[in-house]
Short mmCIF file of C-alpha atoms and ligand atoms in Angstrom, two decimals:
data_model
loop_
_atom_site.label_atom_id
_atom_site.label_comp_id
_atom_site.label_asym_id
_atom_site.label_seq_id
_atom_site.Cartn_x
_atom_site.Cartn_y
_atom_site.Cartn_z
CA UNK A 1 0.00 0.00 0.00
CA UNK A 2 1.35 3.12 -1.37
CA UNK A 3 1.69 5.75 1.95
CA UNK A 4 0.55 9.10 1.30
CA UNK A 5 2.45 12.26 2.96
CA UNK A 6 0.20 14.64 4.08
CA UNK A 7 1.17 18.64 3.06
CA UNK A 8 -1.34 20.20 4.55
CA UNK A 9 1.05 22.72 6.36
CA UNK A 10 2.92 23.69 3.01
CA UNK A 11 -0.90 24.36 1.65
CA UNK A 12 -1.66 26.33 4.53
CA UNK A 13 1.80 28.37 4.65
CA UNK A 14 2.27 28.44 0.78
CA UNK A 15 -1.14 29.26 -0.36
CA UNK A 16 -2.77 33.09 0.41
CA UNK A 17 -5.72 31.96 2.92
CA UNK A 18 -8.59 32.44 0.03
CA UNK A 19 -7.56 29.75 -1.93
CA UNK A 20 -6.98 27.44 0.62
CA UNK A 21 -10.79 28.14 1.79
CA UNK A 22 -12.14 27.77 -1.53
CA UNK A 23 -9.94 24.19 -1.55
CA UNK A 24 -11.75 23.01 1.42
CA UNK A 25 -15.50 24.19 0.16
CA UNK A 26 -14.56 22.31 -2.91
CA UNK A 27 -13.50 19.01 -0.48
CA UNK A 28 -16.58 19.48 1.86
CA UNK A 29 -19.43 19.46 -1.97
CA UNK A 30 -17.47 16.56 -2.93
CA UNK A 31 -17.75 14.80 0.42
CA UNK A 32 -21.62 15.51 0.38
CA UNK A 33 -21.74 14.55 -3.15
CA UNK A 34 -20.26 10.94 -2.53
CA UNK A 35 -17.37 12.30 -5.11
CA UNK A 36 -13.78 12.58 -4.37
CA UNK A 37 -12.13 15.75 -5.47
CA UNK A 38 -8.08 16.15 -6.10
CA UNK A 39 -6.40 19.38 -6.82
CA UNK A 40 -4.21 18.31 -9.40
CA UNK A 41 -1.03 19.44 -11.94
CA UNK A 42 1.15 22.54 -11.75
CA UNK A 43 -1.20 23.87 -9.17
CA UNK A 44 0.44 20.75 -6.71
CA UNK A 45 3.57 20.60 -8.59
CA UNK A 46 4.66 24.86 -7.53
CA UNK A 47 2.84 24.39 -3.65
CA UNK A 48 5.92 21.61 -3.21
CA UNK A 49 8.25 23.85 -5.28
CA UNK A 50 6.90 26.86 -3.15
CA UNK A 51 6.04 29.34 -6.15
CA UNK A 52 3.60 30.99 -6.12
CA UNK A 53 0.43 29.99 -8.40
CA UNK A 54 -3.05 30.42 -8.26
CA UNK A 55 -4.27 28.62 -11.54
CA UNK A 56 -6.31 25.70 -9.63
CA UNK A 57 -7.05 22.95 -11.08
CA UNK A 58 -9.50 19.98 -9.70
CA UNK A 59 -10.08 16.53 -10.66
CA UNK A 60 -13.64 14.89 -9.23
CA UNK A 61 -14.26 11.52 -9.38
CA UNK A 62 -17.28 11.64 -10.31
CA UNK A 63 -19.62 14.00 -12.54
CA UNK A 64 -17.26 17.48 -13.17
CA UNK A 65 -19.85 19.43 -14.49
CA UNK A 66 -22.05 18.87 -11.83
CA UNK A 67 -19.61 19.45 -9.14
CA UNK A 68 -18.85 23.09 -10.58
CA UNK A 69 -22.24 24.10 -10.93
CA UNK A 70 -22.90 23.08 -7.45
CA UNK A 71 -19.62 24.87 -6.22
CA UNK A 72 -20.29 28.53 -8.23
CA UNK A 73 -24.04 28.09 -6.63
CA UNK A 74 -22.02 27.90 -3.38
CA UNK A 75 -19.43 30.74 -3.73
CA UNK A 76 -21.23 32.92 -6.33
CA UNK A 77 -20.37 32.75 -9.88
CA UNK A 78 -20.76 31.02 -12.92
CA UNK A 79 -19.85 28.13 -15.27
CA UNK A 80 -18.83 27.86 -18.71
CA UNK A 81 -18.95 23.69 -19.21
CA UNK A 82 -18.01 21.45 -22.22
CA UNK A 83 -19.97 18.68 -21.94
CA UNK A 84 -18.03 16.81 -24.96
CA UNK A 85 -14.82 17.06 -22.70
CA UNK A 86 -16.90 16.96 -19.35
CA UNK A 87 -14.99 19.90 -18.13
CA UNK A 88 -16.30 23.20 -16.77
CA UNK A 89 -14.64 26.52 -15.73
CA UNK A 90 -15.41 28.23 -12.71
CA UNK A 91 -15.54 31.75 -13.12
CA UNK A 92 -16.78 33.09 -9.52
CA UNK A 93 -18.01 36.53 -8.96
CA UNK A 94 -14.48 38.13 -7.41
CA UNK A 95 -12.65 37.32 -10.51
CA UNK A 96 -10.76 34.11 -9.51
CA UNK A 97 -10.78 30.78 -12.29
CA UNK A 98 -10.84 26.89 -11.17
CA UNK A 99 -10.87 24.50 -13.85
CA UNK A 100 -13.18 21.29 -13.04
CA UNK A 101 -12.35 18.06 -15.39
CA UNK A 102 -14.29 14.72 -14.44
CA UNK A 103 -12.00 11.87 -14.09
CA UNK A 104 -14.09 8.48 -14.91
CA UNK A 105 -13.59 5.13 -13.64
CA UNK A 106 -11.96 2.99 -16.89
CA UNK A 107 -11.80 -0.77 -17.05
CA UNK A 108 -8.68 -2.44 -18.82
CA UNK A 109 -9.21 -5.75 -20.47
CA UNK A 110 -5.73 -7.52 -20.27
CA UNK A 111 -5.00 -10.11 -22.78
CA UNK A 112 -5.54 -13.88 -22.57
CA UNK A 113 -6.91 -14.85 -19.38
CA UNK A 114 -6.00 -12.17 -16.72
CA UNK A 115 -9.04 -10.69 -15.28
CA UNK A 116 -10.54 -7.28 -16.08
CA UNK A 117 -8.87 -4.69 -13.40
CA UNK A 118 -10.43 -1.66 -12.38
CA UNK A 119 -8.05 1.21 -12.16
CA UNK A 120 -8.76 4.23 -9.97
CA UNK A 121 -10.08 7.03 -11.89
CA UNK A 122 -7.58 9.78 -10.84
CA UNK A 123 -4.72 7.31 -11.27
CA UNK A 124 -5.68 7.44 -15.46
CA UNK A 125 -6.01 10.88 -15.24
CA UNK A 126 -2.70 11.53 -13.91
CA UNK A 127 -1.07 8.62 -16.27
CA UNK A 128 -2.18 10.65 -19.43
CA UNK A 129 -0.38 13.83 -18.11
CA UNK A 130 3.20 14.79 -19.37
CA UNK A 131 5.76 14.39 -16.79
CA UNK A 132 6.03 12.97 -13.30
CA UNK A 133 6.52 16.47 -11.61
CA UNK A 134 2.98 17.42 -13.48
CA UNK A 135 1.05 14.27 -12.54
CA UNK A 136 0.73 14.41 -8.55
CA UNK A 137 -2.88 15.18 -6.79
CA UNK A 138 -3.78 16.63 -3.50
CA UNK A 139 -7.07 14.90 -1.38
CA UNK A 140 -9.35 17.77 -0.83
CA UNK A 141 -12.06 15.71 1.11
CA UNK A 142 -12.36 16.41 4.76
CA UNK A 143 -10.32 13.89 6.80
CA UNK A 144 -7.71 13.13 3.70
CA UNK A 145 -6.91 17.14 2.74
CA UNK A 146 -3.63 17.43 1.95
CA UNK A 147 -2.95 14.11 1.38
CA UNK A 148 -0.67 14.24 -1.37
CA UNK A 149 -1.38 11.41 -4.07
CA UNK A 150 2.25 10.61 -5.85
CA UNK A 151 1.38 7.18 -8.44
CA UNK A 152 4.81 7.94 -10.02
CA UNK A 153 7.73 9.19 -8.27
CA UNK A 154 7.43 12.68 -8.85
CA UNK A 155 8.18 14.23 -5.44
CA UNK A 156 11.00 12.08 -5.86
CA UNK A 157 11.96 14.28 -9.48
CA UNK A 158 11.26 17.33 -7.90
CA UNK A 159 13.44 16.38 -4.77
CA UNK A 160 16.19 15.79 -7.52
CA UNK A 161 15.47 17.78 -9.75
CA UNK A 162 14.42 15.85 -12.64
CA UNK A 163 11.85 15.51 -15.51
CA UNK A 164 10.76 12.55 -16.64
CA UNK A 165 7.85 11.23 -18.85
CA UNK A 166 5.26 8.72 -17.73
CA UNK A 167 5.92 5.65 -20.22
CA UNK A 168 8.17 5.43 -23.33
CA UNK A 169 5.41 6.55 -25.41
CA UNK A 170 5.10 9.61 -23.85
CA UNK A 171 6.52 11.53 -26.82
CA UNK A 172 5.42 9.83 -29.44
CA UNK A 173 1.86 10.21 -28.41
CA UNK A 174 2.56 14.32 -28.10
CA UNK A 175 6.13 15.51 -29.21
CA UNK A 176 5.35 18.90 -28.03
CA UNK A 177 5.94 17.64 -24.67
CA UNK A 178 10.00 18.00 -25.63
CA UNK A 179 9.03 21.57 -25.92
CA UNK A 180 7.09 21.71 -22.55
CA UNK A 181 10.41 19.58 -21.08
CA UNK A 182 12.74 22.56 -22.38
CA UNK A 183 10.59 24.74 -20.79
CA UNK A 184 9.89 23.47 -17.33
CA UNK A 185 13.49 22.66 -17.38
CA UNK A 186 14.71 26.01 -17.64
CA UNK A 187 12.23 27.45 -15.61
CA UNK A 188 12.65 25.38 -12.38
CA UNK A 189 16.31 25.01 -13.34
CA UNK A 190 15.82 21.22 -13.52
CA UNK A 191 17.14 18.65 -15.72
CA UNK A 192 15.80 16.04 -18.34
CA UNK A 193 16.33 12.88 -16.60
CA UNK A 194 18.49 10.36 -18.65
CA UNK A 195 16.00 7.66 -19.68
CA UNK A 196 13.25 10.34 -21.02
CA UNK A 197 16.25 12.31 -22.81
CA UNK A 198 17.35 9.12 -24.69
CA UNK A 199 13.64 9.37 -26.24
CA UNK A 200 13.86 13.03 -27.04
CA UNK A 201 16.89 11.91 -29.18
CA UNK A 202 14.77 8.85 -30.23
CA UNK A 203 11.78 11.08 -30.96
CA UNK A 204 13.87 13.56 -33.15
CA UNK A 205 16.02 10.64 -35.03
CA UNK A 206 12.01 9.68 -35.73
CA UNK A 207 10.86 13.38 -36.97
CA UNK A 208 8.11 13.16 -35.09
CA UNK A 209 8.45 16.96 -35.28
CA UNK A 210 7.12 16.60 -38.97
CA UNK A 211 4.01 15.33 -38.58
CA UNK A 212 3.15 17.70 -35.68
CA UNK A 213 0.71 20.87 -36.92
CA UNK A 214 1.84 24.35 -37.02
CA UNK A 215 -0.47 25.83 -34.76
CA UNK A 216 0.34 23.02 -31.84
CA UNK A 217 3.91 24.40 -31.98
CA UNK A 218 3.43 28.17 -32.16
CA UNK A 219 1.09 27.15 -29.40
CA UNK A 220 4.09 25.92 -27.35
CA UNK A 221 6.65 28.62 -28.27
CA UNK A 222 4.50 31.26 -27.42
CA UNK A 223 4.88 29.53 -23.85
CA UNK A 224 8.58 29.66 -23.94
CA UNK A 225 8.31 33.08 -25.34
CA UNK A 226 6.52 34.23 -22.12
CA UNK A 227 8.48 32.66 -19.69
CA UNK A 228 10.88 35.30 -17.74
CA UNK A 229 13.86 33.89 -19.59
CA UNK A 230 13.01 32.57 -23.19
CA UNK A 231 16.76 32.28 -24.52
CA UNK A 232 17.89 30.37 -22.05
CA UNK A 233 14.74 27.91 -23.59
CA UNK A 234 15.77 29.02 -27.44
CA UNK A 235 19.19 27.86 -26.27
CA UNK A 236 18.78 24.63 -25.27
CA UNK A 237 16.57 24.21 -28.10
CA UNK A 238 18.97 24.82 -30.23
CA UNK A 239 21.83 22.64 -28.55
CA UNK A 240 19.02 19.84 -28.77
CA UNK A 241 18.20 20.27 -32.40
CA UNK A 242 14.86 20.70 -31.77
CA UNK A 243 14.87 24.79 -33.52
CA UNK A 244 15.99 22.92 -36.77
CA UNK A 245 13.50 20.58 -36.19
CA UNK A 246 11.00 22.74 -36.07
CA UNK A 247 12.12 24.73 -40.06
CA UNK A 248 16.15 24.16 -40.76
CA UNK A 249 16.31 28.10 -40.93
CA UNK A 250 15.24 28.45 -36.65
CA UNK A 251 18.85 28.61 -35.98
CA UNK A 252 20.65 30.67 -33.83
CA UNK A 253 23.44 32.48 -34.94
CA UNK A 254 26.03 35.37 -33.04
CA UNK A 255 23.68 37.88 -34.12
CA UNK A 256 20.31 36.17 -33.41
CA UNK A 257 21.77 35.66 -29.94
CA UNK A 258 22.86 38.96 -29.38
CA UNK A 259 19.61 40.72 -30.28
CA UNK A 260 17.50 38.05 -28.44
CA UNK A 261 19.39 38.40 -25.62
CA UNK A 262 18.85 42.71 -25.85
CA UNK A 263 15.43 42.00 -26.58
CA UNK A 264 14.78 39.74 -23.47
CA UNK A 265 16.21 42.86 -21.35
CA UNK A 266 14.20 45.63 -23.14
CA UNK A 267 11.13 43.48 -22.85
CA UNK A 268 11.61 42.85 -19.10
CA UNK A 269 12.73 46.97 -18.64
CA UNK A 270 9.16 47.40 -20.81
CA UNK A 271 7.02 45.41 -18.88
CA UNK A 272 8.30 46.59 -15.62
CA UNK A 273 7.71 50.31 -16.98
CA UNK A 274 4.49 50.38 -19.40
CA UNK A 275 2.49 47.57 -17.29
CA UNK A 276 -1.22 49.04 -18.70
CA UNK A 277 0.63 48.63 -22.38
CA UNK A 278 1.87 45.30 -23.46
CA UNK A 279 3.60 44.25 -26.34
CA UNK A 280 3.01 41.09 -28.69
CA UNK A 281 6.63 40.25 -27.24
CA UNK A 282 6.25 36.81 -29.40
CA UNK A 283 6.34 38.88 -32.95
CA UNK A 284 9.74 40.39 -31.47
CA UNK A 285 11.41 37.05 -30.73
CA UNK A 286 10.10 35.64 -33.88
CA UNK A 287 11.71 38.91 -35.64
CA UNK A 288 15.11 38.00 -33.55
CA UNK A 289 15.18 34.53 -34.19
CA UNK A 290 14.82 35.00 -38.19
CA UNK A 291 16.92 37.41 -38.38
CA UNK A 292 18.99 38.13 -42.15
CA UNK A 293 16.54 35.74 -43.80
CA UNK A 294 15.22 36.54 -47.10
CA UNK A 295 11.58 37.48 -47.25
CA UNK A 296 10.34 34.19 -49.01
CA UNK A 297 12.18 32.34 -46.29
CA UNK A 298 10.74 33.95 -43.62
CA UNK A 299 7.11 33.44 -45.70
CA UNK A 300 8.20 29.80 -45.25
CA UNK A 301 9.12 29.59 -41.58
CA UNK A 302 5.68 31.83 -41.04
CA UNK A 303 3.86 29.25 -43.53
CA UNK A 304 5.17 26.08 -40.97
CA UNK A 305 3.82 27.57 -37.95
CA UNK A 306 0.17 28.03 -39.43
CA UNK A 307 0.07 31.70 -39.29
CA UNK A 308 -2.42 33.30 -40.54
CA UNK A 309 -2.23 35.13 -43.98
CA UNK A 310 -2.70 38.62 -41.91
CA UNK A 311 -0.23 37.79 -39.13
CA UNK A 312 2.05 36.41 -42.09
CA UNK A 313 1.67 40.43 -43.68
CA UNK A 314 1.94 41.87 -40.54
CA UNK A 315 4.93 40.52 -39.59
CA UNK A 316 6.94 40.69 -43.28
CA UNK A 317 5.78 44.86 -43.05
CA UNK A 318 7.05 45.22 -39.57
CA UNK A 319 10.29 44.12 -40.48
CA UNK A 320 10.27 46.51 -43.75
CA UNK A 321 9.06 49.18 -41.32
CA UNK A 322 12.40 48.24 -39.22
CA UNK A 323 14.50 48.03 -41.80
CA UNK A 324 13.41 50.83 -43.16
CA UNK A 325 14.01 52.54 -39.82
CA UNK A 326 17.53 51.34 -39.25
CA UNK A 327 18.55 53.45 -42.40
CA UNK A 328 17.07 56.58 -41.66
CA UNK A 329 18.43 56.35 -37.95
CA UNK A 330 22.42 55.68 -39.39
CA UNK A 331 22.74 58.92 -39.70
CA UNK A 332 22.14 59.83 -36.13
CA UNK A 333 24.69 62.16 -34.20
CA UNK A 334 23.68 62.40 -30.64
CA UNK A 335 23.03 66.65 -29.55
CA UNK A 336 23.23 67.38 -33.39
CA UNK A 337 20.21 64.98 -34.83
CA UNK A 338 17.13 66.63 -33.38
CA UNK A 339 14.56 64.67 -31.61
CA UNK A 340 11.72 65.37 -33.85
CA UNK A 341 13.62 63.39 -35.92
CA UNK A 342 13.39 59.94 -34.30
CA UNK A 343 9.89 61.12 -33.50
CA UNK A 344 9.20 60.93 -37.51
CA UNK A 345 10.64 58.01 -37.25
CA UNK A 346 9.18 55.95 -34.69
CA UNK A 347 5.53 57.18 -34.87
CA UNK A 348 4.49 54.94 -37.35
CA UNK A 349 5.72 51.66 -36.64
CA UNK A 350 4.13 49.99 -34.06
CA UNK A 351 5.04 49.06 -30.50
CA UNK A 352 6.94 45.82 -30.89
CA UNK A 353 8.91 47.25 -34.09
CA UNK A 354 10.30 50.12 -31.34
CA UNK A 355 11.40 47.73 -28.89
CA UNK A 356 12.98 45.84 -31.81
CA UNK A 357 14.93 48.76 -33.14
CA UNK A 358 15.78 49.56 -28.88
CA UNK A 359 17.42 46.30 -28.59
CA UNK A 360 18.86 46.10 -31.87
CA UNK A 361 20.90 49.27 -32.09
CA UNK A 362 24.25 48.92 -31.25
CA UNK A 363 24.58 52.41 -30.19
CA UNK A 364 24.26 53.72 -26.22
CA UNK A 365 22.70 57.28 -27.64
CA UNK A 366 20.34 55.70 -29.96
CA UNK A 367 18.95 53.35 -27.13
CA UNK A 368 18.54 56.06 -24.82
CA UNK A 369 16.77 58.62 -27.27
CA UNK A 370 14.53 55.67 -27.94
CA UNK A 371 13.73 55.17 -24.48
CA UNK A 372 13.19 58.43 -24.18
CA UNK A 373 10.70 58.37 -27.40
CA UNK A 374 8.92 55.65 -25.09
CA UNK A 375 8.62 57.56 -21.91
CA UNK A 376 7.67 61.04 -23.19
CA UNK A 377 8.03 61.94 -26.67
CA UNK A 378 5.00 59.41 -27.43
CA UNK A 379 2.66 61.52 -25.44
CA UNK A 380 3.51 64.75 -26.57
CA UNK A 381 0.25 66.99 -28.49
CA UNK A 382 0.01 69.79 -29.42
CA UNK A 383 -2.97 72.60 -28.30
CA UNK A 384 -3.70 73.88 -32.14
CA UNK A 385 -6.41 72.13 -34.17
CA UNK A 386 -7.21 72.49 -37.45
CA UNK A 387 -10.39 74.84 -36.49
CA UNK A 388 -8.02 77.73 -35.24
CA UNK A 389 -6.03 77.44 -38.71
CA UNK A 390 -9.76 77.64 -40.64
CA UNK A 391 -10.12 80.76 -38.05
CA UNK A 392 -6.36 81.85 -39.50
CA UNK A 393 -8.04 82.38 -42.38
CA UNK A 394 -6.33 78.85 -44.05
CA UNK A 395 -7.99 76.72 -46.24
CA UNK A 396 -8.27 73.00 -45.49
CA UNK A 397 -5.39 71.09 -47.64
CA UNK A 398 -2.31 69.31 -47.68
CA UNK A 399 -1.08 72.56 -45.92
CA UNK A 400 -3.10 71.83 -42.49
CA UNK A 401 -0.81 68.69 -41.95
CA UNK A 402 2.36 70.22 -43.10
CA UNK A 403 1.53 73.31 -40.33
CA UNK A 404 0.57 70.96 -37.64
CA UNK A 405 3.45 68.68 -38.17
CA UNK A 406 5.58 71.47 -37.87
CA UNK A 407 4.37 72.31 -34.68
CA UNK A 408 4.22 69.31 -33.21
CA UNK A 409 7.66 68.82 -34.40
CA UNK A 410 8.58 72.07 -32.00
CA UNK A 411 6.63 70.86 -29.48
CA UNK A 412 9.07 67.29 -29.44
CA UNK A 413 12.22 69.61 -29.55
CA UNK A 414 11.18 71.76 -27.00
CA UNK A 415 11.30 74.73 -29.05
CA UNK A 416 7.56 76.16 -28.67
CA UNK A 417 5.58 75.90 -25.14
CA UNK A 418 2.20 77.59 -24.30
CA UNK A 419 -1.21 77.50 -26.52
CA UNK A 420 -0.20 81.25 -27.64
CA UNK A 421 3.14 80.13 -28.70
CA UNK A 422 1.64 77.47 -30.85
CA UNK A 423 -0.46 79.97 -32.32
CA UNK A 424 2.04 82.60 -33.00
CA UNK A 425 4.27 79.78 -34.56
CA UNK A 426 0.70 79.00 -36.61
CA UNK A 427 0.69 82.53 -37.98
CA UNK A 428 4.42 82.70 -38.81
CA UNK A 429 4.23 79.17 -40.90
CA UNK A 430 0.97 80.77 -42.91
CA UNK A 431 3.14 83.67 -44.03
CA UNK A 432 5.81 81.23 -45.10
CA UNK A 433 3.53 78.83 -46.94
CA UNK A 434 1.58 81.28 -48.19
CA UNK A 435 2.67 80.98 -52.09
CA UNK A 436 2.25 77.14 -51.62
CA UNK A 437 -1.82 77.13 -51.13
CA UNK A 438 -2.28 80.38 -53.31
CA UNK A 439 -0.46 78.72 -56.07
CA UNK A 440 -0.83 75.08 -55.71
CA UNK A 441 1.08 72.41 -58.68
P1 LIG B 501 2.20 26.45 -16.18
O1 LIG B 501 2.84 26.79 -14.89
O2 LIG B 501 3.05 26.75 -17.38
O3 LIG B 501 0.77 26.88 -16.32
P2 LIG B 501 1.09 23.84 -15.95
O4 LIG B 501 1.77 22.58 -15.53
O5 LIG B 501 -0.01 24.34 -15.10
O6 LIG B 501 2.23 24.88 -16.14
P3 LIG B 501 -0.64 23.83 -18.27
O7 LIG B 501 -0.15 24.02 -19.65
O8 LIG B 501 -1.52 24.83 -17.64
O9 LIG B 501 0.68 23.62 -17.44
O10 LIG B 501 -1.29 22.41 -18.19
C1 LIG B 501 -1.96 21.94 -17.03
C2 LIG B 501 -1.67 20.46 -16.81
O11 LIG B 501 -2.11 19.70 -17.94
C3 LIG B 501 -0.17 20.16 -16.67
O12 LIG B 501 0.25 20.25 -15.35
C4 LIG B 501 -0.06 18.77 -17.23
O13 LIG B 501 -0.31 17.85 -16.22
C5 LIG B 501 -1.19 18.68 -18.25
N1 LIG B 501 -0.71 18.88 -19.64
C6 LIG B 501 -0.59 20.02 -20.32
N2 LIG B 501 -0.14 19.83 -21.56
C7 LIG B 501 0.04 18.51 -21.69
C8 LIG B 501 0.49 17.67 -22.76
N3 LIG B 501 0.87 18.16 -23.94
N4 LIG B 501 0.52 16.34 -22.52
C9 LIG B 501 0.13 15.85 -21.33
N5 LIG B 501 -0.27 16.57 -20.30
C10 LIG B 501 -0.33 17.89 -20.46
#
């Protein structure tokens, strides 16, 4: 008989009180519903790693759906269920998500004359799950809670420090578990256990890769991409063979590295700074890790990952927009270049292609104007509108834009402060364009 450690004192000490409430209401329904109810995957796996994660998920043995209507009637809230899957999500009325699947009792016919065995129902749920580390449960009825449920060995790999699949079939069933491995493994600073990493080479020598879809792996390396440290995962990718796997031209070169590694920090410095305006940081590390590849090549890496036709365009003009950027900025001499400059330039490219063009310059000055474009040149307006230049007695045109550029322009330098100074800068810039509206080409 398997013994079963009891953690209730990490739950209590690792979790924020709320969610260790809402773990025992979930225990006490199941206990009145004759179900048992686990809390099951990362959620278990970071309480024994002590990080911090509130993504609950729970197993019932029993009927899921059910269960989570019964448990939003109880806290307040409501359920979105797929009945196909017999899942539901909990979404309950103070914001917080807890995933519900149904874990049902399976009988295995063994060959010849064994008899039928009945397996427990939570022990096939956590058998079809990737790794060991992934695949513990926690007892949430009253009397058992915190009992922590461990079929396979995996506080064992998280005492060591391991990763390891369930069965030898592991990756054949789903390669994209060797990208979830690379992940995890960086992440908790763990290692691929032997065994599992002799089929990731097995499952490569295969190219299992080949036959996965596009969209399953963009799906996975937008994970890695928002992990806190995504080159450390492109890395070992790359050592592993699994970029080249993925398209021959995913590989990482000086360059690649360098910018990937500028864009990691600019993204982090972003983040920390703008948190109300996020970046698609995935377009910038797909930008960095294609890097010097000719546009139909990059069509093709786009056209392996399944992106979309739009997403395809967006991309190919965002790195014209860049390019195009790079050359108009080679020019720049720091306290001669002025500022309204880079302001013409960066406006119309969006977000991402800045940060790009940040982590991609080699030079200090040119980082720190662009930062400086980010902070405050971004915001600047100006206080004349194209009503006071009707009231100037000019007529609408191509002239209107030309004026207000101009001002704006000042405005970014410094050069021109108050409302009245915009409008005495206004009047100066009709006298000069005068000839150009009164005699237009
Ligand atoms: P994260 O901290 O990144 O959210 P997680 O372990 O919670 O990690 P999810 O992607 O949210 O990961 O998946 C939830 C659970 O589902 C995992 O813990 C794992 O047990 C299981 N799982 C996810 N993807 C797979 C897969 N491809 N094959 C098998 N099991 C998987």
């Amino acid at each position: 008989q398997r013994r079963e450690r009891n953690i209730s004192s990490h739950v209590r000490n690792r979790l924020p009180e709320d969610a260790v409430g809402l773990l025992r209401e979930a225990g006490n329904l199941a206990q009145e519903l004759g179900w048992d109810a686990y809390a099951v995957g990362g959620f278990v796996r970071d309480i024994l790693l002590g990080r911090p994660n509130l993504d609950i998920d729970l197993v019932v043995e029993g009927d899921g759906i059910a269960f989570a209507s019964a448990l939003v009637e109880r806290l307040g809230g409501r359920i979105k269920a797929h009945k196909k899957f017999k899942t539901a999500v909990c979404i309950l009325d103070d914001g917080r998500r807890v995933d519900v699947a149904t874990a049902r009792l399976e009988y295995y016919q063994y060959p010849a004359a064994l008899p039928t065995v009945e397996l427990s129902s939570i022990k096939m749920d956590l058998y079809r799950r990737d790794f060991t580390m992934n695949a513990l449960a926690l007892r949430l009825n009253p009397g058992k809670f915190g009992q922590l449920v461990d079929f396979f060995g995996a506080e064992r790999d998280i005492k060591n420090k391991q990763i390891r699949v369930l069965h030898s079939l592991s990756f054949v069933e789903d390669p994209t578990r060797i990208l979830r491995a690379v992940r995890f493994e960086q992440r908790f600073g763990f290692r691929i256990g032997g065994q599992t990493m002799r089929l990731v080479k097995n499952a490569l020598q295969l190219n299992l890769f080949e036959k996965l879809s596009g969209s399953r792996i963009t799906h996975e390396l937008r994970l890695v991409m928002d992990e806190e440290n995504p080159l450390n995962v492109v890395e070992r990718m790359n050592d592993l063979g699994l970029l080249k796997a993925i398209h021959p031209l995913l590989k990482l070169t000086h360059e690649r590295v360098r910018v990937l590694q500028e864009l990691e920090k600019v993204f982090n410095w972003y983040k920390l700074l703008y948190l109300d305006d996020q970046a698609d940081c995935w377009k910038l590390y797909f930008l960095g890790l294609t890097m010097g590849t000719k546009r139909e090549e990059l069509s093709k890496v786009a056209d392996r990952l399944n992106f979309s036709r739009r997403e395809e365009r967006e991309l190919l003009a965002l790195r014209d927009q860049i390019g195009d950027a790079l050359m108009r900025l080679m020019g720049w001499q720091e306290g001669k270049t002025p500022l309204s400059r880079l302001y013409s330039i960066l406006t119309p490219i969006p977000l991402e292609g800045v940060l790009f063009l940040m982590a991609r310059s080699r030079k200090e000055s040119i980082r720190r104007n662009i930062s400086q474009y980010l902070a405050r040149l971004r915001y600047v307006s100006i206080d004349v509108s194209g009503d006071d230049l009707i009231e100037m007695g000019i007529p609408e045109g191509p002239v209107f834009t030309l004026i207000l550029d101009k001002i704006l322009a000042a405005r970014v330098d410094g050069n021109v402060g108050s409302r009245e100074e915009q409008l005495a800068m206004a009047l100066r810039l009709k006298k000069q364009f005068k000839s150009e509206w009164m005699n237009p080409v």
